[in-house]
Tab-separated table of C-alpha atoms in Angstrom:
chain	number	residue	atom	x	y	z
A	1	MET	CA	-76.284	-9.189	-53.860
A	2	LYS	CA	-74.683	-5.853	-53.004
A	3	VAL	CA	-71.453	-5.018	-51.155
A	4	SER	CA	-70.839	-1.600	-49.627
A	5	ALA	CA	-68.372	0.093	-47.265
A	6	PHE	CA	-69.268	2.134	-44.177
A	7	ILE	CA	-67.908	3.390	-40.849
A	8	ARG	CA	-69.479	3.309	-37.394
A	9	LYS	CA	-67.459	5.970	-35.630
A	10	SER	CA	-67.828	9.758	-35.561
A	11	ALA	CA	-65.480	12.521	-34.373
A	12	PRO	CA	-65.717	16.196	-33.326
A	13	LYS	CA	-65.697	18.603	-36.241
A	14	ASN	CA	-62.099	19.751	-35.898
A	15	ASP	CA	-60.701	16.342	-34.936
A	16	THR	CA	-58.300	15.120	-37.650
A	17	ASP	CA	-56.518	12.462	-35.570
A	18	THR	CA	-59.247	9.948	-34.822
A	19	GLN	CA	-59.333	6.911	-37.117
A	20	ALA	CA	-62.434	4.844	-37.820
A	21	THR	CA	-62.358	1.265	-39.053
A	22	ILE	CA	-63.971	0.757	-42.461
A	23	TYR	CA	-66.510	-2.079	-42.467
A	24	PHE	CA	-68.099	-3.899	-45.351
A	25	ARG	CA	-71.722	-4.971	-45.620
A	26	LEU	CA	-73.126	-7.734	-47.801
A	27	ARG	CA	-76.850	-7.797	-48.529
A	28	GLY	CA	-78.852	-10.091	-50.777
A	29	ASP	CA	-80.352	-13.589	-50.929
A	30	GLY	CA	-81.879	-12.934	-47.486
A	31	LYS	CA	-78.435	-12.096	-46.028
A	32	ASP	CA	-77.272	-8.978	-44.229
A	33	ILE	CA	-73.770	-9.610	-42.866
A	34	LYS	CA	-70.937	-7.288	-41.875
A	35	ALA	CA	-67.182	-7.640	-41.471
A	36	ALA	CA	-64.370	-5.326	-40.427
A	37	SER	CA	-61.420	-4.533	-42.658
A	38	GLU	CA	-57.967	-3.214	-41.757
A	39	LEU	CA	-58.664	0.004	-43.636
A	40	ALA	CA	-59.231	3.186	-41.629
A	41	ILE	CA	-60.123	6.844	-42.205
A	42	ASN	CA	-60.810	9.953	-40.155
A	43	PRO	CA	-64.642	10.168	-39.760
A	44	ASN	CA	-64.616	13.818	-40.856
A	45	HIS	CA	-62.996	12.810	-44.169
A	46	TRP	CA	-65.477	10.044	-44.994
A	47	ASN	CA	-68.052	10.468	-47.731
A	48	PRO	CA	-70.717	7.733	-47.286
A	49	GLU	CA	-72.116	8.252	-50.792
A	50	LYS	CA	-68.726	7.893	-52.502
A	51	GLN	CA	-67.526	5.356	-49.928
A	52	GLY	CA	-64.194	7.076	-49.745
A	53	TYR	CA	-62.583	10.433	-49.136
A	54	LYS	CA	-64.528	13.641	-49.528
A	55	ASP	CA	-63.491	15.691	-52.580
A	56	ARG	CA	-61.789	18.458	-50.643
A	57	VAL	CA	-59.733	17.205	-47.765
A	58	ALA	CA	-56.687	19.222	-46.793
A	59	LEU	CA	-53.332	17.596	-45.965
A	60	ILE	CA	-54.297	14.266	-47.584
A	61	SER	CA	-52.350	13.463	-50.757
A	62	ASP	CA	-54.007	12.346	-53.963
A	63	ASP	CA	-52.009	9.100	-53.747
A	64	THR	CA	-53.442	8.312	-50.312
A	65	LYS	CA	-56.968	8.998	-51.552
A	66	ALA	CA	-56.449	6.836	-54.619
A	67	LYS	CA	-54.955	4.038	-52.537
A	68	LEU	CA	-58.012	3.873	-50.244
A	69	ARG	CA	-60.382	4.025	-53.214
A	70	ASP	CA	-58.573	1.147	-54.914
A	71	ASP	CA	-58.494	-0.945	-51.729
A	72	ILE	CA	-62.238	-0.569	-51.224
A	73	GLN	CA	-62.994	-1.376	-54.860
A	74	ASN	CA	-60.676	-4.397	-54.777
A	75	ILE	CA	-62.363	-5.831	-51.686
A	76	VAL	CA	-65.812	-5.316	-53.216
A	77	SER	CA	-64.655	-7.052	-56.405
A	78	LEU	CA	-63.073	-9.933	-54.453
A	79	VAL	CA	-66.268	-10.518	-52.448
A	80	THR	CA	-68.419	-10.337	-55.576
A	81	LYS	CA	-66.177	-12.731	-57.498
A	82	ASN	CA	-66.143	-15.376	-54.751
A	83	TYR	CA	-69.726	-15.012	-53.534
A	84	THR	CA	-71.933	-18.092	-53.250
A	85	THR	CA	-75.338	-18.533	-51.692
A	86	GLU	CA	-73.668	-20.405	-48.814
A	87	ALA	CA	-71.745	-17.254	-47.811
A	88	ASN	CA	-71.892	-16.382	-44.110
A	89	ALA	CA	-70.223	-13.973	-41.679
A	90	GLU	CA	-67.190	-16.224	-41.187
A	91	TRP	CA	-66.673	-16.540	-44.944
A	92	PHE	CA	-67.103	-12.774	-45.380
A	93	GLN	CA	-64.457	-12.001	-42.760
A	94	GLU	CA	-62.040	-14.530	-44.303
A	95	ILE	CA	-62.391	-12.998	-47.765
A	96	ILE	CA	-61.417	-9.583	-46.385
A	97	ASP	CA	-58.550	-11.107	-44.408
A	98	ARG	CA	-57.339	-12.833	-47.601
A	99	TYR	CA	-57.128	-9.428	-49.243
A	100	HIS	CA	-55.011	-7.945	-46.466
A	101	HIS	CA	-52.869	-11.049	-45.863
A	102	PRO	CA	-52.805	-13.201	-49.010
A	103	GLU	CA	-49.643	-14.966	-47.816
A	104	ARG	CA	-51.605	-16.621	-44.992
A	105	TYR	CA	-53.713	-18.525	-47.503
A	106	LYS	CA	-51.093	-19.652	-49.989
A	107	THR	CA	-50.649	-23.356	-50.548
A	108	ALA	CA	-47.280	-25.023	-50.151
A	109	GLU	CA	-47.141	-25.319	-53.966
A	110	GLN	CA	-47.806	-21.594	-54.398
A	111	ILE	CA	-45.123	-20.678	-51.866
A	112	ALA	CA	-42.641	-23.016	-53.542
A	113	GLU	CA	-43.488	-21.516	-56.929
A	114	GLU	CA	-42.994	-17.967	-55.699
A	115	ASN	CA	-39.687	-18.848	-54.065
A	116	ARG	CA	-38.256	-20.710	-57.011
A	117	PRO	CA	-34.551	-20.003	-57.445
A	118	LYS	CA	-33.478	-17.593	-60.145
A	119	PHE	CA	-31.561	-18.798	-63.189
A	120	GLU	CA	-28.214	-17.727	-61.749
A	121	GLN	CA	-28.979	-19.524	-58.482
A	122	LEU	CA	-29.770	-22.712	-60.407
A	123	LEU	CA	-26.481	-22.405	-62.274
A	124	GLU	CA	-24.627	-22.123	-58.979
A	125	GLU	CA	-26.527	-25.047	-57.464
A	126	PHE	CA	-25.773	-27.182	-60.507
A	127	GLU	CA	-22.091	-26.273	-60.318
A	128	SER	CA	-21.897	-27.209	-56.646
A	129	LYS	CA	-23.849	-30.483	-56.910
A	130	TYR	CA	-22.962	-31.865	-60.318
A	131	LYS	CA	-20.251	-34.502	-60.161
A	132	ALA	CA	-17.492	-33.460	-62.521
A	133	SER	CA	-13.778	-32.814	-62.529
A	134	GLU	CA	-12.523	-29.386	-61.539
A	135	VAL	CA	-11.530	-28.769	-65.163
A	136	ARG	CA	-15.091	-29.433	-66.319
A	137	LYS	CA	-16.445	-27.195	-63.554
A	138	LYS	CA	-13.996	-24.474	-64.579
A	139	ASN	CA	-15.175	-24.760	-68.191
A	140	PHE	CA	-18.791	-24.619	-67.036
A	141	ARG	CA	-18.076	-21.431	-65.081
A	142	VAL	CA	-16.851	-19.831	-68.315
A	143	VAL	CA	-20.150	-20.798	-69.996
A	144	LYS	CA	-22.127	-19.594	-66.967
A	145	ARG	CA	-20.520	-16.151	-67.125
A	146	ALA	CA	-21.245	-15.953	-70.849
A	147	MET	CA	-24.934	-16.731	-70.198
A	148	LEU	CA	-25.099	-14.008	-67.555
A	149	ARG	CA	-23.539	-11.560	-70.023
A	150	TYR	CA	-26.162	-12.651	-72.560
A	151	GLU	CA	-28.871	-11.511	-70.120
A	152	ILE	CA	-27.215	-8.104	-69.776
A	153	PHE	CA	-26.730	-7.903	-73.549
A	154	VAL	CA	-30.454	-8.453	-74.164
A	155	ARG	CA	-31.404	-5.895	-71.514
A	156	THR	CA	-28.955	-3.401	-73.023
A	157	THR	CA	-29.698	-3.802	-76.724
A	158	ARG	CA	-33.320	-4.921	-77.107
A	159	ARG	CA	-36.224	-2.504	-76.959
A	160	GLY	CA	-38.722	-3.360	-74.227
A	161	GLN	CA	-36.390	-5.905	-72.621
A	162	LYS	CA	-34.873	-3.834	-69.807
A	163	SER	CA	-35.990	-6.371	-67.202
A	164	PHE	CA	-35.072	-9.472	-69.234
A	165	ALA	CA	-33.785	-12.440	-67.271
A	166	LEU	CA	-33.345	-16.053	-68.306
A	167	ASN	CA	-35.980	-18.341	-66.823
A	168	VAL	CA	-35.399	-22.085	-66.818
A	169	ASP	CA	-39.103	-22.637	-67.615
A	170	GLU	CA	-39.228	-20.169	-70.489
A	171	VAL	CA	-36.034	-20.828	-72.456
A	172	THR	CA	-36.993	-22.092	-75.911
A	173	ALA	CA	-35.092	-23.330	-78.949
A	174	ASP	CA	-35.339	-19.755	-80.283
A	175	THR	CA	-33.732	-18.485	-77.080
A	176	LEU	CA	-30.893	-20.974	-77.556
A	177	ARG	CA	-30.424	-19.891	-81.176
A	178	ASP	CA	-30.240	-16.268	-80.077
A	179	MET	CA	-27.787	-17.222	-77.333
A	180	TRP	CA	-25.684	-19.130	-79.886
A	181	ASP	CA	-25.456	-15.960	-81.982
A	182	PHE	CA	-24.306	-14.031	-78.909
A	183	PHE	CA	-21.674	-16.644	-78.024
A	184	GLU	CA	-20.439	-16.663	-81.626
A	185	ASN	CA	-20.066	-12.876	-81.800
A	186	GLU	CA	-19.159	-12.100	-78.211
A	187	HIS	CA	-15.642	-11.021	-79.184
A	188	LYS	CA	-17.222	-8.184	-81.191
A	189	TYR	CA	-19.621	-7.143	-78.432
A	190	TYR	CA	-16.682	-6.864	-76.034
A	191	GLU	CA	-15.538	-3.753	-77.886
A	192	GLU	CA	-19.020	-2.415	-78.600
A	193	TYR	CA	-20.490	-2.851	-75.093
A	194	PRO	CA	-17.573	-2.761	-72.611
A	195	ALA	CA	-19.917	-2.112	-69.660
A	196	ILE	CA	-21.247	-5.674	-69.990
A	197	TYR	CA	-17.795	-7.060	-69.275
A	198	GLU	CA	-17.325	-4.772	-66.304
A	199	GLN	CA	-20.354	-6.435	-64.693
A	200	VAL	CA	-19.375	-10.025	-65.558
A	201	PRO	CA	-15.644	-9.916	-66.308
A	202	GLU	CA	-13.267	-12.492	-67.759
A	203	LYS	CA	-9.549	-12.829	-67.127
A	204	ARG	CA	-8.964	-12.910	-70.864
A	205	ILE	CA	-10.458	-10.817	-73.633
A	206	PRO	CA	-13.123	-12.917	-75.400
A	207	LYS	CA	-11.877	-14.465	-78.634
A	208	ALA	CA	-13.832	-15.664	-81.646
A	209	ARG	CA	-15.377	-19.085	-80.982
A	210	GLY	CA	-15.292	-21.773	-83.641
A	211	LYS	CA	-18.092	-24.241	-84.273
A	212	ASN	CA	-16.535	-27.002	-82.161
A	213	THR	CA	-16.127	-24.598	-79.236
A	214	LEU	CA	-19.747	-23.469	-79.565
A	215	ILE	CA	-20.954	-27.077	-79.668
A	216	ASP	CA	-18.907	-27.780	-76.550
A	217	CYS	CA	-20.380	-24.718	-74.768
A	218	PHE	CA	-23.939	-25.682	-75.618
A	219	GLY	CA	-23.267	-29.276	-74.652
A	220	ARG	CA	-22.574	-27.967	-71.154
A	221	ILE	CA	-25.756	-25.867	-71.235
A	222	ARG	CA	-27.694	-28.962	-72.334
A	223	THR	CA	-26.234	-30.907	-69.395
A	224	PHE	CA	-27.434	-28.129	-67.083
A	225	PHE	CA	-30.979	-28.282	-68.502
A	226	ASN	CA	-30.995	-32.081	-68.263
A	227	TRP	CA	-30.025	-31.763	-64.597
A	228	CYS	CA	-32.821	-29.234	-64.026
A	229	TYR	CA	-35.302	-31.656	-65.597
A	230	GLU	CA	-34.052	-34.693	-63.700
A	231	THR	CA	-34.112	-32.839	-60.355
A	232	LYS	CA	-37.627	-31.509	-61.083
A	233	LYS	CA	-36.512	-27.887	-61.223
A	234	THR	CA	-38.391	-27.579	-64.495
A	235	LYS	CA	-40.426	-29.531	-67.004
A	236	ASN	CA	-38.903	-27.535	-69.828
A	237	ARG	CA	-36.663	-29.368	-72.336
A	238	PRO	CA	-35.601	-26.763	-74.931
A	239	PHE	CA	-32.878	-28.947	-76.442
A	240	GLU	CA	-35.496	-31.305	-77.872
A	241	GLU	CA	-36.012	-28.655	-80.556
A	242	PHE	CA	-32.382	-27.521	-80.614
A	243	ARG	CA	-30.239	-30.382	-81.807
A	244	LEU	CA	-26.473	-30.141	-81.472
A	245	GLU	CA	-24.233	-31.488	-84.192
A	246	GLU	CA	-21.213	-33.634	-83.457
A	247	CYS	CA	-17.888	-31.815	-83.278
A	248	THR	CA	-15.790	-32.059	-86.423
A	249	TYR	CA	-12.153	-33.029	-86.012
A	250	GLY	CA	-9.423	-33.575	-88.524
A	251	THR	CA	-6.956	-36.436	-88.498
A	252	PRO	CA	-4.844	-36.169	-85.320
A	253	VAL	CA	-1.499	-34.493	-85.922
A	254	TYR	CA	1.400	-36.002	-84.025
A	255	ILE	CA	5.153	-36.291	-84.458
A	256	THR	CA	7.012	-39.400	-85.483
A	257	LEU	CA	9.430	-41.137	-83.172
A	258	GLU	CA	12.262	-39.770	-85.342
A	259	GLU	CA	10.965	-36.209	-84.893
A	260	ARG	CA	10.585	-36.781	-81.178
A	261	ASP	CA	14.197	-37.956	-80.914
A	262	LYS	CA	15.364	-35.002	-83.012
A	263	LEU	CA	13.597	-32.686	-80.586
A	264	TYR	CA	14.977	-34.486	-77.530
A	265	GLU	CA	18.534	-34.498	-78.815
A	266	LYS	CA	18.585	-30.834	-79.849
A	267	ASP	CA	21.111	-28.859	-77.799
A	268	LEU	CA	19.134	-26.152	-76.039
A	269	THR	CA	21.614	-25.233	-73.317
A	270	GLU	CA	21.428	-21.596	-74.492
A	271	TYR	CA	17.744	-21.624	-73.657
A	272	PRO	CA	17.500	-23.336	-70.240
A	273	GLN	CA	13.779	-22.724	-69.694
A	274	VAL	CA	12.933	-23.941	-73.186
A	275	GLU	CA	15.095	-27.013	-72.568
A	276	ILE	CA	13.222	-27.862	-69.369
A	277	GLN	CA	9.810	-27.615	-71.019
A	278	ARG	CA	11.072	-29.569	-74.049
A	279	ASP	CA	12.072	-32.372	-71.695
A	280	ILE	CA	8.673	-32.272	-70.015
A	281	PHE	CA	6.977	-32.494	-73.434
A	282	VAL	CA	9.073	-35.534	-74.382
A	283	PHE	CA	8.294	-37.130	-71.008
A	284	GLN	CA	4.573	-36.502	-71.561
A	285	SER	CA	4.829	-38.109	-74.997
A	286	LEU	CA	6.324	-41.191	-73.306
A	287	ILE	CA	3.504	-41.685	-70.788
A	288	GLY	CA	0.576	-40.306	-72.829
A	289	CYS	CA	-1.391	-38.543	-70.099
A	290	ARG	CA	-3.461	-35.393	-70.432
A	291	ILE	CA	-1.810	-32.149	-69.384
A	292	GLY	CA	-4.076	-31.784	-66.331
A	293	ASP	CA	-3.100	-35.231	-65.077
A	294	LEU	CA	0.588	-34.533	-65.742
A	295	TYR	CA	0.514	-31.304	-63.726
A	296	ARG	CA	-1.059	-33.094	-60.756
A	297	MET	CA	1.695	-35.696	-60.621
A	298	THR	CA	4.204	-35.780	-57.794
A	299	ARG	CA	7.142	-38.047	-57.102
A	300	HIS	CA	4.689	-40.380	-55.356
A	301	ASN	CA	3.166	-41.228	-58.736
A	302	VAL	CA	6.329	-43.108	-59.682
A	303	ILE	CA	5.971	-46.696	-58.436
A	304	ASN	CA	8.206	-49.631	-59.408
A	305	ASP	CA	9.604	-48.007	-62.566
A	306	GLY	CA	6.199	-46.899	-63.752
A	307	VAL	CA	3.822	-43.960	-63.451
A	308	GLU	CA	0.454	-44.621	-61.821
A	309	TYR	CA	-2.443	-42.158	-61.781
A	310	ILE	CA	-6.219	-41.911	-61.925
A	311	PRO	CA	-7.271	-39.785	-64.928
A	312	ARG	CA	-9.139	-36.743	-63.689
A	313	LYS	CA	-11.532	-36.858	-66.656
A	314	THR	CA	-12.920	-40.222	-65.536
A	315	LYS	CA	-12.366	-39.849	-61.807
A	316	GLU	CA	-16.014	-39.081	-60.985
A	317	GLY	CA	-17.544	-41.667	-63.304
A	318	ASN	CA	-15.667	-44.949	-63.446
A	319	PRO	CA	-12.287	-44.311	-61.793
A	320	ILE	CA	-9.505	-46.619	-62.917
A	321	THR	CA	-5.822	-46.527	-62.172
A	322	ILE	CA	-3.604	-46.172	-65.218
A	323	ARG	CA	-0.093	-47.605	-65.016
A	324	VAL	CA	2.473	-46.781	-67.703
A	325	PRO	CA	5.910	-48.410	-67.431
A	326	LEU	CA	8.784	-45.935	-67.849
A	327	ASN	CA	11.249	-46.551	-70.673
A	328	ASP	CA	14.895	-45.456	-70.527
A	329	LYS	CA	14.229	-41.979	-71.955
A	330	ALA	CA	11.513	-41.297	-69.406
A	331	LYS	CA	13.709	-42.506	-66.560
A	332	ALA	CA	16.581	-40.328	-67.791
A	333	ILE	CA	14.354	-37.221	-67.769
A	334	LEU	CA	13.176	-37.930	-64.221
A	335	GLU	CA	16.777	-38.487	-63.139
A	336	LYS	CA	17.804	-35.180	-64.752
A	337	TYR	CA	15.335	-33.225	-62.643
A	338	LYS	CA	15.353	-35.307	-59.475
A	339	ASP	CA	16.783	-32.420	-57.440
A	340	HIS	CA	14.340	-29.695	-58.551
A	341	SER	CA	12.550	-27.915	-55.708
A	342	GLY	CA	9.014	-28.841	-54.726
A	343	ASP	CA	7.082	-32.081	-54.628
A	344	LYS	CA	5.863	-31.963	-58.218
A	345	LEU	CA	7.131	-34.664	-60.544
A	346	LEU	CA	8.872	-32.145	-62.825
A	347	PRO	CA	9.466	-28.344	-62.806
A	348	PHE	CA	6.117	-27.337	-64.301
A	349	ILE	CA	5.145	-23.810	-65.331
A	350	SER	CA	1.743	-22.456	-66.392
A	351	GLU	CA	0.104	-24.364	-69.228
A	352	GLN	CA	0.163	-21.324	-71.524
A	353	LYS	CA	3.875	-20.743	-70.955
A	354	TYR	CA	4.456	-24.471	-71.427
A	355	ASN	CA	2.745	-24.329	-74.837
A	356	ASP	CA	4.765	-21.242	-75.820
A	357	ALA	CA	8.028	-22.963	-74.822
A	358	ILE	CA	7.111	-26.104	-76.795
A	359	LYS	CA	6.523	-24.055	-79.943
A	360	ARG	CA	9.897	-22.392	-79.538
A	361	ALA	CA	11.636	-25.723	-78.934
A	362	PHE	CA	10.120	-27.173	-82.109
A	363	LYS	CA	11.237	-24.151	-84.093
A	364	LEU	CA	14.780	-24.298	-82.713
A	365	ALA	CA	14.920	-28.020	-83.514
A	366	GLU	CA	13.670	-27.224	-87.049
A	367	ILE	CA	10.716	-29.545	-86.768
A	368	ASN	CA	8.714	-27.662	-89.358
A	369	ARG	CA	6.998	-30.358	-91.401
A	370	ILE	CA	3.865	-28.932	-93.050
A	371	VAL	CA	0.682	-30.521	-91.741
A	372	THR	CA	-2.988	-30.233	-92.658
A	373	ILE	CA	-5.361	-29.158	-89.909
A	374	LEU	CA	-8.875	-27.804	-89.605
A	375	ASP	CA	-9.114	-24.115	-88.821
A	376	PRO	CA	-11.011	-24.023	-85.489
A	377	LEU	CA	-12.966	-20.908	-86.536
A	378	THR	CA	-13.831	-21.630	-90.158
A	379	ASN	CA	-13.633	-25.454	-90.090
A	380	GLU	CA	-11.720	-25.131	-93.363
A	381	GLU	CA	-8.587	-27.082	-94.199
A	382	ILE	CA	-5.334	-25.125	-93.747
A	383	LYS	CA	-1.631	-25.957	-93.953
A	384	LYS	CA	0.828	-24.978	-91.238
A	385	PRO	CA	4.300	-25.985	-90.039
A	386	LEU	CA	4.393	-28.239	-86.990
A	387	HIS	CA	6.083	-25.658	-84.784
A	388	GLU	CA	3.048	-23.370	-85.160
A	389	VAL	CA	0.395	-25.927	-84.211
A	390	VAL	CA	2.146	-27.921	-81.493
A	391	SER	CA	0.668	-27.837	-77.990
A	392	SER	CA	0.755	-29.987	-74.861
A	393	HIS	CA	-1.954	-32.260	-76.259
A	394	MET	CA	0.288	-33.243	-79.166
A	395	ALA	CA	2.435	-35.129	-76.656
A	396	ARG	CA	-0.564	-37.308	-75.794
A	397	ARG	CA	-1.406	-37.769	-79.480
A	398	THR	CA	2.215	-38.715	-80.186
A	399	PHE	CA	2.048	-41.426	-77.526
A	400	ILE	CA	-1.273	-42.799	-78.785
A	401	GLY	CA	-0.598	-42.424	-82.503
A	402	ASN	CA	2.778	-44.121	-82.561
A	403	ILE	CA	1.609	-47.051	-80.437
A	404	TYR	CA	-1.651	-47.407	-82.352
A	405	LYS	CA	0.223	-47.544	-85.689
A	406	ARG	CA	2.006	-50.633	-84.451
A	407	VAL	CA	-0.652	-52.346	-82.354
A	408	LYS	CA	-4.021	-51.376	-83.926
A	409	ASP	CA	-5.762	-52.505	-80.740
A	410	PRO	CA	-7.714	-49.632	-79.136
A	411	ASN	CA	-8.342	-51.536	-75.915
A	412	LEU	CA	-4.649	-52.239	-75.447
A	413	VAL	CA	-3.714	-48.633	-76.182
A	414	GLY	CA	-6.586	-47.459	-73.954
A	415	ALA	CA	-5.103	-49.379	-71.049
A	416	LEU	CA	-2.118	-47.021	-71.304
A	417	SER	CA	-3.846	-43.801	-72.372
A	418	GLY	CA	-6.936	-43.947	-70.157
A	419	HIS	CA	-9.441	-44.016	-73.044
A	420	LYS	CA	-12.524	-45.989	-72.154
A	421	GLU	CA	-13.485	-49.052	-74.151
A	422	GLY	CA	-15.246	-48.152	-77.385
A	423	SER	CA	-13.967	-44.567	-77.351
A	424	LYS	CA	-14.705	-42.711	-80.575
A	425	ALA	CA	-11.334	-40.992	-80.304
A	426	PHE	CA	-9.535	-43.999	-81.751
A	427	ALA	CA	-11.476	-43.756	-84.995
A	428	ARG	CA	-9.400	-40.668	-85.764
A	429	TYR	CA	-6.168	-42.655	-85.435
A	430	ARG	CA	-7.180	-45.262	-87.986
A	431	GLU	CA	-5.481	-43.446	-90.850
A	432	ILE	CA	-3.206	-45.673	-92.910
A	433	ASP	CA	0.257	-44.133	-92.502
A	434	GLU	CA	2.348	-42.859	-95.383
A	435	ASP	CA	4.700	-45.872	-95.531
A	436	MET	CA	1.779	-48.262	-95.862
A	437	LYS	CA	0.301	-46.126	-98.646
A	438	LYS	CA	3.568	-46.204	-100.577
A	439	GLU	CA	3.727	-49.979	-100.262
A	440	LEU	CA	0.163	-50.296	-101.599
A	441	VAL	CA	0.797	-47.968	-104.547
A	442	SER	CA	4.013	-49.829	-105.425
A	443	LEU	CA	1.879	-52.890	-106.106
A	444	LEU	CA	0.712	-51.120	-109.276
A	445	ASP	CA	4.276	-50.994	-110.728
C-alpha cells in the first residue's frame, strides 16, 4: 500500500495567483482511490517528485514551505497508520477530513476531558457550592490564595517548571509535602519574592504558621480534594498517602470568677473605649458564645431575659437554637448600653481592636497571673502573664470552664455553649482544678 500527493490543475508560466487543490492517492491491495484535501498550492510551485514546493520559489517563506511539507507527511502517516484492507473512498476522505477537523470526530468524553476546569476554577466552584459558614469560606479563601502563590513560587524558583500549574489529577503526596514546606516558610518568601504577592496579594503580611495552623490549612485542602472525588471531578486521592496529625492543644486557659469580677469592677472611666470592650468581654463570658456569633447579635436576640441564637459554626449542618438565660451582670451590661446607636446588641468594634482592648483592660486591672500555654509556632511549653495571652475566645472558655468545674456534664454545658454531643473539646476541660488537688494532697498529712 502506497499513499502519495498530487495536483490536477495547471497554470500559465507567470501565474502566481492560481491555487490548486492537493489530492491524495492510495494504491495497493487492488485499490486505487483518491481524495481531496484542504491543502492548496500554486501549480507552478509544485514539485511532483518531492510532493511539495520546488526548491527555489520566490516570495514563499521557509515556514510556509515547511508547514505544507509537514501537513502532507502527517496525512500520509495518518492514512498509513489507520489503513485496513476494508478501506474505501469514503473512508479515505474521512481520514483526511479528520486531519483537518479533528474536533468534528471527538467523543463527548474527549470533549469533556479537554474542557476540564483548571485547578483555580475548581477551587472557585468548591467555594461557591460547598455548604459552610462564611467564616469557614473566608478561611478557605486564605488557603486558596496560598495555593495559587505556591504555583507561582514553583514557576519562579524551579528550573524547567515555568509552565507549572496544579492539576487535581496529578497532585501527589509529594506535592502536598512540598506545598506544606511552602506554607510553613511563606513568611520568608514574602521578602525574598515580593512579585509573587503582587500577583496574589493578602491584606496582611504573611506570618509564620505553627503546626496547628498548617494542619488546619491542609484539613481544608483535604476537604476540597474529597469534594472533587465525591463530585467525580477526579479519581485522585492524594491524602491517602499524606496523613494529617491531630492538632495539639494545651489545657484551656480561662479566668476564675474572682478574676472576672476584678476585671468587671475595675474603674476604667479614664479609658472609655477600653471600658466598653471590657464590658463586652464580661458579657461574652456570661453567655459563652463564639466571637462571630456575638458580633452578629442584635437586640432581637434578647428574648424573655435570655439570649437566643443559632451558632454559625453548626448552622449548615445540624442547626440548633441556643438559649442562655441572662444573669444580673449580663442584664446590667445590656442596660448600660441600651441607648448606643445602631441595631447591634452592643457597641462592637473590629475583632482585632477588641482583642487589643481586652489585653489593655486586663493589664490595667492587674490580672497578670502566670499561665502555661503552648507556643503556636514551636509547640513548646511557655509561661506568660494572662494579660498577654487573653483574647475574645478566652471569654467563651471562661464560661465553659467555670460551669464545667461545677457540673462536669458536657451535654448540659453543651446545651449552653453550642458544643455538639460527644465533642472532643470537653476533654480539655477535664483538668482537676487547683483546689481539688490541694484537698487530695492534704490527705497525705
